[in-house]
mmCIF file of C-alpha atoms and ligand atoms in Angstrom:
data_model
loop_
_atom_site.group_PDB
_atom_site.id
_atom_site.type_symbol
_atom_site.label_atom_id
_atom_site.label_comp_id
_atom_site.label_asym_id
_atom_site.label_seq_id
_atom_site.Cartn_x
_atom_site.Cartn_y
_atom_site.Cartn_z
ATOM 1 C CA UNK V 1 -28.913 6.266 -26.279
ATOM 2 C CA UNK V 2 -25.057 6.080 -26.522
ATOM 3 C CA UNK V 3 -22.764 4.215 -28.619
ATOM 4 C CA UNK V 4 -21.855 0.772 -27.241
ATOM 5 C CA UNK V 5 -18.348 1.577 -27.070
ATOM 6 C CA UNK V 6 -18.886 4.309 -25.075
ATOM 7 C CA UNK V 7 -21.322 2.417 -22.925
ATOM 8 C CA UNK V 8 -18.479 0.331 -22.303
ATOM 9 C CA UNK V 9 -15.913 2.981 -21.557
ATOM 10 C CA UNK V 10 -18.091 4.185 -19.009
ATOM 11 C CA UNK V 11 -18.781 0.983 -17.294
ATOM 12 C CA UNK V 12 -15.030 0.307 -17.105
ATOM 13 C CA UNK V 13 -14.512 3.780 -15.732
ATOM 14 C CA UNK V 14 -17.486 3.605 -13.332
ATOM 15 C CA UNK V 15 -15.194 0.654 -12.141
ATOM 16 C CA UNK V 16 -12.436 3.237 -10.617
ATOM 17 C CA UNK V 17 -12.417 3.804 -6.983
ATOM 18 C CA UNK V 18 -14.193 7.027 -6.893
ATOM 19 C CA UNK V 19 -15.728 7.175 -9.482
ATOM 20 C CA UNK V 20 -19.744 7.284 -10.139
ATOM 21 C CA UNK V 21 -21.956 6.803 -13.188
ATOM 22 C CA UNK V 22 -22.246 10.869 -13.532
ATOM 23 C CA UNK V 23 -18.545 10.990 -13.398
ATOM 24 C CA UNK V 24 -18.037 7.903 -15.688
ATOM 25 C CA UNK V 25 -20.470 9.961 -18.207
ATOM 26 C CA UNK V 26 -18.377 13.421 -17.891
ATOM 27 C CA UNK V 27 -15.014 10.872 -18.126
ATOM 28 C CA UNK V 28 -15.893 8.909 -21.353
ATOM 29 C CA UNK V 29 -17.792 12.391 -23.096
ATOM 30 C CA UNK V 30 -14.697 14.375 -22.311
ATOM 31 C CA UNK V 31 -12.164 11.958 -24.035
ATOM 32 C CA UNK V 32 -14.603 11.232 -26.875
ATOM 33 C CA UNK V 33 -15.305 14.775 -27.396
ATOM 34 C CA UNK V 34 -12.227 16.942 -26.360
ATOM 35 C CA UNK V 35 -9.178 14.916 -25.367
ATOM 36 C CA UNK V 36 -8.441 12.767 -28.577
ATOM 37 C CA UNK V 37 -4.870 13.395 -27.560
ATOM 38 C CA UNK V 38 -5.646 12.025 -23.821
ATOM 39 C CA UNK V 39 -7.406 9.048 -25.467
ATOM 40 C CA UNK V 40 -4.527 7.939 -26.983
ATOM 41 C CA UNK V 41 -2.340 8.774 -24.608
ATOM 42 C CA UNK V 42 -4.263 7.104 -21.689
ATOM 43 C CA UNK V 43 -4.287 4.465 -24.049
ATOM 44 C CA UNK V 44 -1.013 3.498 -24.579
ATOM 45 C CA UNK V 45 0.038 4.008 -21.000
ATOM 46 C CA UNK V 46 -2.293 1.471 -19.936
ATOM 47 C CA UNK V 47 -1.859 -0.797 -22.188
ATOM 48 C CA UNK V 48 1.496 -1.529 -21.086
ATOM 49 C CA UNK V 49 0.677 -0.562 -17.408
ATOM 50 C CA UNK V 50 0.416 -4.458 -15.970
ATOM 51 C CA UNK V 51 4.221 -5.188 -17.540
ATOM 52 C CA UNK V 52 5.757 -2.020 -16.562
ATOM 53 C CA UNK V 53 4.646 -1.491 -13.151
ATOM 54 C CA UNK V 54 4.469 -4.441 -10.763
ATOM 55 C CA UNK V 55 4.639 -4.655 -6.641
ATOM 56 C CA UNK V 56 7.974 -4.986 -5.581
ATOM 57 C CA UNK V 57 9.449 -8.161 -5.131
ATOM 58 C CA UNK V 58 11.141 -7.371 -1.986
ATOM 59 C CA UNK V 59 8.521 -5.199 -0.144
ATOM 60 C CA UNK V 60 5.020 -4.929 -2.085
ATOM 61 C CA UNK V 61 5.546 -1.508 -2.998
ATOM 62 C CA UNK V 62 4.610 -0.242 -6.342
ATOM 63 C CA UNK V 63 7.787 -0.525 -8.631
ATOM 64 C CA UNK V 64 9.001 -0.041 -12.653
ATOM 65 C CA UNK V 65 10.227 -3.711 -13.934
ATOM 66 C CA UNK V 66 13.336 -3.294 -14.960
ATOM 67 C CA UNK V 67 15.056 -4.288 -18.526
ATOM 68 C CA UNK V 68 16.241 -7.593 -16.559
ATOM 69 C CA UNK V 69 12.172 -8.013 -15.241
ATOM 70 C CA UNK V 70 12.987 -7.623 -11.974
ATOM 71 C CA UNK V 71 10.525 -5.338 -10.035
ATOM 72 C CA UNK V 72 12.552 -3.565 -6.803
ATOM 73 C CA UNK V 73 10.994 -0.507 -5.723
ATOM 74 C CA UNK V 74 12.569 3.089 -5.174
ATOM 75 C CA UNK V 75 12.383 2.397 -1.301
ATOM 76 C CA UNK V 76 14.527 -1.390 -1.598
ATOM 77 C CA UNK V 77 17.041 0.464 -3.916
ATOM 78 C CA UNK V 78 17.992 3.817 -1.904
ATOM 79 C CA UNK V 79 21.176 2.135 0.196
ATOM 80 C CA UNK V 80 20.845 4.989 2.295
ATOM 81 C CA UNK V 81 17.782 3.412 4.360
ATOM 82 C CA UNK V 82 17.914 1.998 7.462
ATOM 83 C CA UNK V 83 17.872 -1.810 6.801
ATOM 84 C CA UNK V 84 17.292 -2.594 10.833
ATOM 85 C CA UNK V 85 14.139 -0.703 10.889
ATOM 86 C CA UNK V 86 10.665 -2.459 9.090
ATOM 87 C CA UNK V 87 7.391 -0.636 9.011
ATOM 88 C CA UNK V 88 3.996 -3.296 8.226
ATOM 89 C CA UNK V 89 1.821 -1.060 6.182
ATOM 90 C CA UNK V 90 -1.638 -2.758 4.850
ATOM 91 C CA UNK V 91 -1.568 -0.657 1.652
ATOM 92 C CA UNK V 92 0.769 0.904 -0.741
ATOM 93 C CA UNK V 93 -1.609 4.165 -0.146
ATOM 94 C CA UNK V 94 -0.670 4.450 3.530
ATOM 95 C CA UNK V 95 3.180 3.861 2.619
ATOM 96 C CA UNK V 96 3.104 6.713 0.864
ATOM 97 C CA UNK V 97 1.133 8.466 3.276
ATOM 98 C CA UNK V 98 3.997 7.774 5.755
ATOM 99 C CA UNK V 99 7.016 8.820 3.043
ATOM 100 C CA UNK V 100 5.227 12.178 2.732
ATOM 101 C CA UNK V 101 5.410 12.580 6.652
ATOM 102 C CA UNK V 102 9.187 12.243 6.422
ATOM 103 C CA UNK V 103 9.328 10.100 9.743
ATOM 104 C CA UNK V 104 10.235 6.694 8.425
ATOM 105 C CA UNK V 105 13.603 5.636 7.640
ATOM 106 C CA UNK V 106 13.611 2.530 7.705
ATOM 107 C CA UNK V 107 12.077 0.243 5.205
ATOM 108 C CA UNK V 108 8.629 -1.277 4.529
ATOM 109 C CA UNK V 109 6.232 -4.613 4.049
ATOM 110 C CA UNK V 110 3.199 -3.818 2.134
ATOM 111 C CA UNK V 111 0.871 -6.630 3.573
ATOM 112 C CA UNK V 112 -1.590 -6.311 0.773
ATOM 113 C CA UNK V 113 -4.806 -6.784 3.076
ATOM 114 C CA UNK V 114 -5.683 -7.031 6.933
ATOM 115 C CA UNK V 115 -6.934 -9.969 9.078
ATOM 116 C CA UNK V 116 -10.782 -9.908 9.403
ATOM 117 C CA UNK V 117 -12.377 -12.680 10.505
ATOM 118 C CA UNK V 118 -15.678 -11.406 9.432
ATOM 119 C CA UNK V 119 -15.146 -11.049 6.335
ATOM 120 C CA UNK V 120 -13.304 -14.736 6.185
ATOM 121 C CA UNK V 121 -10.051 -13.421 5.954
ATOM 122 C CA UNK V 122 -7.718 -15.802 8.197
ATOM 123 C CA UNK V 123 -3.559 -15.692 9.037
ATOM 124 C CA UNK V 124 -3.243 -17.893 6.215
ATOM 125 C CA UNK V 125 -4.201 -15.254 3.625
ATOM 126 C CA UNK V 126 -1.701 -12.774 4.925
ATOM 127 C CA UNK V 127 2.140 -12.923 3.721
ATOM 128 C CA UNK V 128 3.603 -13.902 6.954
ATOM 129 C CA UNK V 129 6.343 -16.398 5.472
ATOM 130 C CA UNK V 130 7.436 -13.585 3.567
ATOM 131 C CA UNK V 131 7.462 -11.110 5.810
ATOM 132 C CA UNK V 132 9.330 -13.238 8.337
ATOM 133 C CA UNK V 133 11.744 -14.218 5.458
ATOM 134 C CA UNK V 134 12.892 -10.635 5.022
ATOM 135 C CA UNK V 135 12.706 -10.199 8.842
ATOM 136 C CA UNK V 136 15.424 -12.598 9.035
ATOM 137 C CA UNK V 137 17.076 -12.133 6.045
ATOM 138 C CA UNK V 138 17.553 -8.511 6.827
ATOM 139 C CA UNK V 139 18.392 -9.021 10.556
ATOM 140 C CA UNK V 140 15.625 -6.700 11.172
ATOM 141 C CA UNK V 141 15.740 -5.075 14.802
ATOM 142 C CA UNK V 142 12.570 -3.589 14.882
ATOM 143 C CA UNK V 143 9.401 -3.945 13.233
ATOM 144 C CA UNK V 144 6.548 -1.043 13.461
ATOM 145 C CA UNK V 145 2.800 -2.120 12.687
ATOM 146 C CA UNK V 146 1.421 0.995 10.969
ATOM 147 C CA UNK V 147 -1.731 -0.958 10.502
ATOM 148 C CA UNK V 148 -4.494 1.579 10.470
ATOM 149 C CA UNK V 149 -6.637 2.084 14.026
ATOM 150 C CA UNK V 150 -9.706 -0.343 13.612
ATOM 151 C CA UNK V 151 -10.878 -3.609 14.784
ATOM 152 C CA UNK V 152 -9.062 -5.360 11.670
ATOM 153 C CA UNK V 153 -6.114 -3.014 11.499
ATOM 154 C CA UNK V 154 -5.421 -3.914 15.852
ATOM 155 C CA UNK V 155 -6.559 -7.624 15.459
ATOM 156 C CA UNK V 156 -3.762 -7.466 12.593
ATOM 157 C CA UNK V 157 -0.793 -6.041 14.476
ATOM 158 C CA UNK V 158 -1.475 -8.531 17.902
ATOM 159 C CA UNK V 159 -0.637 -11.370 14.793
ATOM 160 C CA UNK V 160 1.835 -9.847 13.873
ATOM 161 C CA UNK V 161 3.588 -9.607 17.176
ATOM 162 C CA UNK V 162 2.590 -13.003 18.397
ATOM 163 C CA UNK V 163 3.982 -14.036 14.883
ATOM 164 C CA UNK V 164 7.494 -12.270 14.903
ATOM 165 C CA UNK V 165 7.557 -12.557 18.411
ATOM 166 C CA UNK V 166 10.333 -15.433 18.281
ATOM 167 C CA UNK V 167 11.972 -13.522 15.666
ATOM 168 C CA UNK V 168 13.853 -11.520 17.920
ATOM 169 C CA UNK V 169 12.794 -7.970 16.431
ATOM 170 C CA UNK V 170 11.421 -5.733 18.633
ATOM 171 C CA UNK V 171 7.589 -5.099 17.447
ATOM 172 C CA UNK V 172 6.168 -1.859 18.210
ATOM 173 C CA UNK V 173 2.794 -0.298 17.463
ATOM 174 C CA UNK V 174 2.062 3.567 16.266
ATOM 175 C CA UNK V 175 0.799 5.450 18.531
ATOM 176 C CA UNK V 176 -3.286 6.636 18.329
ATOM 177 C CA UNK V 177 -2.525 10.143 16.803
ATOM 178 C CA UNK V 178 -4.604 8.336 13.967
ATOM 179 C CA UNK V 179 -8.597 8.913 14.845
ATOM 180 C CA UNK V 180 -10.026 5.375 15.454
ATOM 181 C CA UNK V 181 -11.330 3.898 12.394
ATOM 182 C CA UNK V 182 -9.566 6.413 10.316
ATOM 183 C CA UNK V 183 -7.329 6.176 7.037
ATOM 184 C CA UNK V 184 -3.950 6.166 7.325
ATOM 185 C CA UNK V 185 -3.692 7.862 3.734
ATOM 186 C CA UNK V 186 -6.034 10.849 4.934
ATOM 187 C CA UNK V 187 -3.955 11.637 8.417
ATOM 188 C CA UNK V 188 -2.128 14.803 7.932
ATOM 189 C CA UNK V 189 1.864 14.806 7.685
ATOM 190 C CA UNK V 190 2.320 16.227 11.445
ATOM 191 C CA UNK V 191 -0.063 13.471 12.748
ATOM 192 C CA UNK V 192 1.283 10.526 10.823
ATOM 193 C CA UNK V 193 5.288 11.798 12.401
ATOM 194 C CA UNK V 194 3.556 11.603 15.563
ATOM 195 C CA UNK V 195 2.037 8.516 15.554
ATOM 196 C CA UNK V 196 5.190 7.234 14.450
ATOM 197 C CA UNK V 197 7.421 8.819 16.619
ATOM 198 C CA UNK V 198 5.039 7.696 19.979
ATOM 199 C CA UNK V 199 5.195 4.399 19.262
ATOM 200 C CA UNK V 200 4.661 1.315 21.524
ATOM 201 C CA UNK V 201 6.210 -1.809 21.858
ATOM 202 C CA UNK V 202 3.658 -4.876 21.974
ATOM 203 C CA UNK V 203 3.688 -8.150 23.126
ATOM 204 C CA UNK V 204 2.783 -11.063 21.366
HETATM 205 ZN ZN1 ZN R 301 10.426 -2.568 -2.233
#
């Protein structure tokens, strides 16, 4: 029925979080047939997309390489932050969750994914050398796990506080504001501050 190419489009699009066939179809028929301008656009902005944006070297965070091709997010540049203070997110989603609350500021780890022994993820797949690198190197005092509330996201911050536990950093936990199971990213603002500001140390 369609063209291949935008068969393809489609499929590619159908790829996005999000994002079904019916909205891949209204997507790809949209750009073909009324956004030339946002084809080309979209098109040259991804293109480059991989070389221009990259996680922070520091942190995880997303961040713009610079000319030099060093990637250091907004977060590792503002001197104004509180170096002493380290909040563990699992994704760059719920560090920008907690930005937009305005309670945080300190600085943050993006740990990419969570521990889940179901699904075969083990300690060795998180970026715990790393993390205690900069835990160290920073002479971080305290570290809050903003892991979110389910059986991975607790099971993740009892590692991390058995892990940093000789670090000498305090580790604390937020508090449950968060509904169990929840999304960090889709806690409101209020919430998020008071989950944050509640906090509890735990042992590891
Ligand atoms: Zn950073």
């Amino acid at each position: 029925m369609l063209p291949d190419r935008l068969s393809r489009l489609m499929q590619l699009l159908a790829r996005l979080p999000g994002v079904g066939e019916k909205t891949a179809q209204r997507f790809a028929l949209h750009l073909v047939s009324e956004g030339g301008e946002l084809a080309s656009d979209l098109g040259v902005e991804l293109g480059t997309l991989a070389e221009a944006v990259r996680p922070c070297e520091h942190c995880g965070n997303i961040a713009e390489v610079d000319p030099a091709g060093r990637s250091v997010c907004n977060v590792c540049r503002d001197t104004r932050r509180d170096s002493s203070v380290l909040c563990v997110v699992a994704r760059v989603q719920d560090l920008l969750a907690i930005e937009k609350s305005g309670a945080m500021r300190g600085r943050y780890f993006v740990l990419g994914r969570l521990l889940s022994p179901l699904d075969g993820i083990g300690p060795e797949e998180l970026p715990l050398d790393r993390l205690l690198a900069l835990v160290r190197q920073r002479g971080v005092t305290e570290v809050i796990v903003a892991t979110p509330p389910s059986v991975d996201g607790e099971a993740t911050a009892l590692l991390l506080a058995r892990e940093l536990g000789p670090s000498a950093a305090r580790v604390s936990r937020i508090a449950s504001g968060v509904p169990h199971g929840g999304d960090l990213e889709f806690a409101d603002q209020i919430t998020l501050g008071r989950a944050i500001d509640g906090r509890r140390n735990i042992d590891g």
